[in-house]
PDB file of C-alpha atoms in Angstrom:
ATOM      1  CA  MET A1067       0.342  -0.314  -0.036  1.00  0.00           C
ATOM      2  CA  ILE A1068       0.872   3.615  -0.787  1.00  0.00           C
ATOM      3  CA  ARG A1069      -0.087   6.861   0.775  1.00  0.00           C
ATOM      4  CA  VAL A1070      -1.047  10.483  -0.375  1.00  0.00           C
ATOM      5  CA  ARG A1071      -0.519  13.197   1.463  1.00  0.00           C
ATOM      6  CA  LEU A1072      -3.305  14.930   0.141  1.00  0.00           C
ATOM      7  CA  ILE A1073      -2.671  19.086   0.985  1.00  0.00           C
ATOM      8  CA  GLY A1074      -3.501  22.127  -0.580  1.00  0.00           C
ATOM      9  CA  GLY A1075      -6.822  23.182  -2.764  1.00  0.00           C
ATOM     10  CA  MET A1076      -9.202  21.013  -4.669  1.00  0.00           C
ATOM     11  CA  GLY A1077      -7.243  21.291  -7.747  1.00  0.00           C
ATOM     12  CA  ASN A1078      -4.054  20.584  -5.819  1.00  0.00           C
ATOM     13  CA  GLN A1079      -5.508  17.279  -3.998  1.00  0.00           C
ATOM     14  CA  MET A1080      -6.663  16.465  -7.559  1.00  0.00           C
ATOM     15  CA  PHE A1081      -3.044  15.732  -9.100  1.00  0.00           C
ATOM     16  CA  GLN A1082      -2.270  14.013  -5.833  1.00  0.00           C
ATOM     17  CA  PHE A1083      -5.357  11.801  -5.684  1.00  0.00           C
ATOM     18  CA  ALA A1084      -4.192  10.947  -9.400  1.00  0.00           C
ATOM     19  CA  PHE A1085      -0.951  10.636  -8.256  1.00  0.00           C
ATOM     20  CA  ALA A1086      -2.266   7.629  -6.113  1.00  0.00           C
ATOM     21  CA  TYR A1087      -4.298   6.441  -8.735  1.00  0.00           C
ATOM     22  CA  VAL A1088      -1.928   6.216 -11.616  1.00  0.00           C
ATOM     23  CA  ILE A1089       1.295   4.816  -8.602  1.00  0.00           C
ATOM     24  CA  SER A1090      -1.179   1.722  -7.728  1.00  0.00           C
ATOM     25  CA  ARG A1091      -1.856   1.264 -10.395  1.00  0.00           C
ATOM     26  CA  ARG A1092       1.297   1.286 -11.951  1.00  0.00           C
ATOM     27  CA  VAL A1093       3.456  -0.938  -8.424  1.00  0.00           C
ATOM     28  CA  HIS A1094      -0.047  -2.878  -8.461  1.00  0.00           C
ATOM     29  CA  THR A1095      -0.829  -1.957  -5.033  1.00  0.00           C
ATOM     30  CA  THR A1096      -3.437  -0.340  -3.062  1.00  0.00           C
ATOM     31  CA  PHE A1097      -3.270   3.130  -1.785  1.00  0.00           C
ATOM     32  CA  ILE A1098      -4.310   5.801   1.366  1.00  0.00           C
ATOM     33  CA  LEU A1099      -5.391   9.400   0.891  1.00  0.00           C
ATOM     34  CA  ASP A1100      -3.590  11.456   4.233  1.00  0.00           C
ATOM     35  CA  THR A1101      -6.047  13.448   4.900  1.00  0.00           C
ATOM     36  CA  TRP A1102      -4.679  14.669   8.760  1.00  0.00           C
ATOM     37  CA  PHE A1103      -3.190  17.456   7.651  1.00  0.00           C
ATOM     38  CA  GLU A1104      -5.670  19.233   4.881  1.00  0.00           C
ATOM     39  CA  LYS A1105      -9.440  18.578   4.739  1.00  0.00           C
ATOM     40  CA  PHE A1106     -10.348  16.451   1.690  1.00  0.00           C
ATOM     41  CA  ARG A1107     -12.006  18.685  -1.130  1.00  0.00           C
ATOM     42  CA  LEU A1108     -13.177  15.691  -4.015  1.00  0.00           C
ATOM     43  CA  GLY A1109     -16.065  15.426  -1.987  1.00  0.00           C
ATOM     44  CA  ALA A1110     -17.709  16.243  -5.670  1.00  0.00           C
ATOM     45  CA  PHE A1111     -16.842  14.469  -7.762  1.00  0.00           C
ATOM     46  CA  GLN A1112     -17.173  10.225  -8.399  1.00  0.00           C
ATOM     47  CA  LEU A1113     -13.686   8.550  -6.912  1.00  0.00           C
ATOM     48  CA  GLN A1114     -13.918   4.952  -6.123  1.00  0.00           C
ATOM     49  CA  PHE A1115     -10.993   4.008  -4.469  1.00  0.00           C
ATOM     50  CA  PRO A1116     -10.182   1.159  -2.567  1.00  0.00           C
ATOM     51  CA  PHE A1117      -8.982   3.181   1.384  1.00  0.00           C
ATOM     52  CA  SER A1118      -8.615   6.463   2.643  1.00  0.00           C
ATOM     53  CA  LEU A1119      -8.770   7.896   6.059  1.00  0.00           C
ATOM     54  CA  PHE A1120     -11.670  10.864   4.443  1.00  0.00           C
ATOM     55  CA  GLY A1121     -11.175  14.211   6.325  1.00  0.00           C
ATOM     56  CA  PHE A1122     -12.994  12.765   9.396  1.00  0.00           C
ATOM     57  CA  LYS A1123     -11.071  14.634  12.110  1.00  0.00           C
ATOM     58  CA  ILE A1124     -10.510  11.907  14.731  1.00  0.00           C
ATOM     59  CA  PHE A1125      -8.213  12.572  17.995  1.00  0.00           C
ATOM     60  CA  TYR A1126      -4.159  12.104  16.731  1.00  0.00           C
ATOM     61  CA  LEU A1127      -4.099   8.099  19.213  1.00  0.00           C
ATOM     62  CA  ALA A1128      -6.938   7.064  16.819  1.00  0.00           C
ATOM     63  CA  TYR A1129      -5.117   8.385  13.987  1.00  0.00           C
ATOM     64  CA  SER A1130      -2.295   7.048  15.062  1.00  0.00           C
ATOM     65  CA  ILE A1131      -3.261   3.563  15.296  1.00  0.00           C
ATOM     66  CA  ILE A1132      -4.392   3.269  11.847  1.00  0.00           C
ATOM     67  CA  GLN A1133      -1.469   4.895  11.073  1.00  0.00           C
ATOM     68  CA  THR A1134       1.116   1.872  12.567  1.00  0.00           C
ATOM     69  CA  ARG A1135      -1.401  -0.494  10.368  1.00  0.00           C
ATOM     70  CA  ILE A1136       0.240   0.899   7.111  1.00  0.00           C
ATOM     71  CA  SER A1137       3.118  -0.383   6.058  1.00  0.00           C
ATOM     72  CA  ILE A1138       5.321   2.217   5.604  1.00  0.00           C
ATOM     73  CA  LYS A1139       8.990   1.912   4.466  1.00  0.00           C
ATOM     74  CA  LYS A1140      10.529   5.089   3.127  1.00  0.00           C
ATOM     75  CA  THR A1141       9.357   8.836   2.306  1.00  0.00           C
ATOM     76  CA  ILE A1142       8.957  10.849  -1.330  1.00  0.00           C
ATOM     77  CA  SER A1143       8.886  14.836  -0.665  1.00  0.00           C
ATOM     78  CA  ASN A1144       8.684  16.359  -4.002  1.00  0.00           C
ATOM     79  CA  LYS A1145       8.890  20.108  -3.623  1.00  0.00           C
ATOM     80  CA  ASP A1146       9.034  20.730  -7.357  1.00  0.00           C
ATOM     81  CA  CYS A1147       5.743  19.158  -8.878  1.00  0.00           C
ATOM     82  CA  THR A1148       6.839  17.101 -11.207  1.00  0.00           C
ATOM     83  CA  VAL A1149       6.259  13.984 -11.435  1.00  0.00           C
ATOM     84  CA  SER A1150       9.465  13.399 -13.593  1.00  0.00           C
ATOM     85  CA  SER A1151      11.804  14.068 -10.397  1.00  0.00           C
ATOM     86  CA  ILE A1152      11.175  10.836  -8.958  1.00  0.00           C
ATOM     87  CA  ALA A1153      10.407   7.817 -11.692  1.00  0.00           C
ATOM     88  CA  GLU A1154      12.437   6.223 -10.576  1.00  0.00           C
ATOM     89  CA  SER A1155      11.962   5.690  -7.129  1.00  0.00           C
ATOM     90  CA  PHE A1156       8.192   4.261  -7.420  1.00  0.00           C
ATOM     91  CA  SER A1157       7.792   1.722  -4.844  1.00  0.00           C
ATOM     92  CA  ASP A1158       5.011  -0.099  -3.001  1.00  0.00           C
ATOM     93  CA  GLU A1159       5.147   0.474   1.379  1.00  0.00           C
ATOM     94  CA  THR A1160       6.193   4.201   0.563  1.00  0.00           C
ATOM     95  CA  ASP A1161       4.579   8.106   1.062  1.00  0.00           C
ATOM     96  CA  TYR A1162       4.276  10.481  -1.394  1.00  0.00           C
ATOM     97  CA  VAL A1163       4.937  13.962  -0.660  1.00  0.00           C
ATOM     98  CA  GLY A1164       4.222  16.387  -3.268  1.00  0.00           C
ATOM     99  CA  TYR A1165       2.252  18.405  -5.840  1.00  0.00           C
ATOM    100  CA  PHE A1166       2.625  16.054  -8.131  1.00  0.00           C
ATOM    101  CA  GLN A1167       1.662  18.594 -11.182  1.00  0.00           C
ATOM    102  CA  ASP A1168       2.781  16.957 -14.226  1.00  0.00           C
ATOM    103  CA  GLY A1169       0.166  16.145 -17.344  1.00  0.00           C
ATOM    104  CA  ARG A1170       1.812  14.361 -19.619  1.00  0.00           C
ATOM    105  CA  PHE A1171       2.178  11.505 -16.514  1.00  0.00           C
ATOM    106  CA  TYR A1172      -0.665  11.286 -16.680  1.00  0.00           C
ATOM    107  CA  ALA A1173      -1.715  10.913 -20.393  1.00  0.00           C
ATOM    108  CA  THR A1174      -2.031   7.125 -20.098  1.00  0.00           C
ATOM    109  CA  TYR A1175      -4.152   7.006 -17.815  1.00  0.00           C
ATOM    110  CA  GLU A1176      -6.688   9.894 -19.344  1.00  0.00           C
ATOM    111  CA  VAL A1177      -9.703   8.419 -19.690  1.00  0.00           C
ATOM    112  CA  GLU A1178     -10.274   6.575 -17.274  1.00  0.00           C
ATOM    113  CA  LEU A1179      -9.292   9.308 -14.527  1.00  0.00           C
ATOM    114  CA  ARG A1180     -11.518  11.460 -16.607  1.00  0.00           C
ATOM    115  CA  LYS A1181     -13.881   9.378 -15.769  1.00  0.00           C
ATOM    116  CA  LEU A1182     -13.105   8.539 -11.671  1.00  0.00           C
ATOM    117  CA  PHE A1183     -13.613  13.250 -11.851  1.00  0.00           C
ATOM    118  CA  THR A1184     -17.007  13.232 -12.951  1.00  0.00           C
ATOM    119  CA  VAL A1185     -19.154  15.693 -10.395  1.00  0.00           C
ATOM    120  CA  LYS A1186     -21.501  13.991  -9.006  1.00  0.00           C
ATOM    121  CA  ASP A1187     -25.297  13.737 -10.732  1.00  0.00           C
ATOM    122  CA  VAL A1188     -26.689  15.603  -7.378  1.00  0.00           C
ATOM    123  CA  TYR A1189     -24.024  18.741  -7.993  1.00  0.00           C
ATOM    124  CA  ARG A1190     -24.807  18.629 -11.924  1.00  0.00           C
ATOM    125  CA  LYS A1191     -28.750  19.453 -11.284  1.00  0.00           C
ATOM    126  CA  GLN A1192     -27.748  22.070  -9.213  1.00  0.00           C
ATOM    127  CA  PHE A1193     -25.411  24.293 -11.193  1.00  0.00           C
ATOM    128  CA  TYR A1194     -27.568  23.747 -13.777  1.00  0.00           C
ATOM    129  CA  LYS A1195     -30.908  24.535 -11.857  1.00  0.00           C
ATOM    130  CA  LYS A1196     -28.948  27.909 -11.024  1.00  0.00           C
ATOM    131  CA  TYR A1197     -27.322  28.435 -14.657  1.00  0.00           C
ATOM    132  CA  GLU A1198     -30.200  26.732 -17.040  1.00  0.00           C
ATOM    133  CA  SER A1199     -30.320  30.718 -18.793  1.00  0.00           C
ATOM    134  CA  ILE A1200     -27.357  30.843 -19.242  1.00  0.00           C
ATOM    135  CA  LEU A1201     -26.982  28.121 -20.483  1.00  0.00           C
ATOM    136  CA  GLN A1202     -29.138  28.148 -23.221  1.00  0.00           C
ATOM    137  CA  ASP A1203     -26.500  30.735 -25.451  1.00  0.00           C
ATOM    138  CA  SER A1204     -24.446  28.730 -27.210  1.00  0.00           C
ATOM    139  CA  LYS A1205     -21.135  31.547 -26.746  1.00  0.00           C
ATOM    140  CA  ILE A1206     -19.933  30.931 -23.000  1.00  0.00           C
ATOM    141  CA  LEU A1207     -16.996  31.847 -21.703  1.00  0.00           C
ATOM    142  CA  VAL A1208     -15.998  31.107 -18.696  1.00  0.00           C
ATOM    143  CA  ILE A1209     -12.313  32.140 -16.771  1.00  0.00           C
ATOM    144  CA  HIS A1210     -11.188  30.396 -13.317  1.00  0.00           C
ATOM    145  CA  VAL A1211      -8.681  32.761 -10.402  1.00  0.00           C
ATOM    146  CA  ARG A1212      -6.912  31.724  -8.033  1.00  0.00           C
ATOM    147  CA  ALA A1213      -7.148  34.922  -6.477  1.00  0.00           C
ATOM    148  CA  GLY A1214      -6.729  33.037  -2.818  1.00  0.00           C
ATOM    149  CA  ASP A1215      -2.101  31.846  -4.173  1.00  0.00           C
ATOM    150  CA  TYR A1216      -1.491  36.623  -4.833  1.00  0.00           C
ATOM    151  CA  ARG A1217      -3.865  38.288  -2.074  1.00  0.00           C
ATOM    152  CA  ALA A1218      -1.734  39.873  -0.477  1.00  0.00           C
ATOM    153  CA  THR A1219      -1.526  38.508   3.334  1.00  0.00           C
ATOM    154  CA  LYS A1220      -1.876  41.128   6.488  1.00  0.00           C
TER     155      LYS A1220
END
């Protein structure tokens, strides 16, 4: 089993989930998402995976007991967001920490990942109901601004 620590917002966690999924397939194992440090932000998607600590903020003792049951022999930390810098070291029983934002790495699994990241019907229906009048126009431009990354802290 491998463990991937979720850090950051939804976009970062999407890459981390995709990384866990692909690595577990490559090394023929299962994975767990470590949500102790960060809230789980992927609940809107139809993700299916074998294990998760989901966003439950269980008290430290219980969390420690769960973690001791997982056989982890090494930790690989990736600070530069790419996957190529750690590609040679993929292995089972490893804890991975990083952002893993390298689209080329996921190309082989694109169809599977797109299916996993399908928005749940309940959220899709709410969206279409709220924006029905806008969606009837065929000329729509959507822009996403990551303002939180650039907002000055006071």
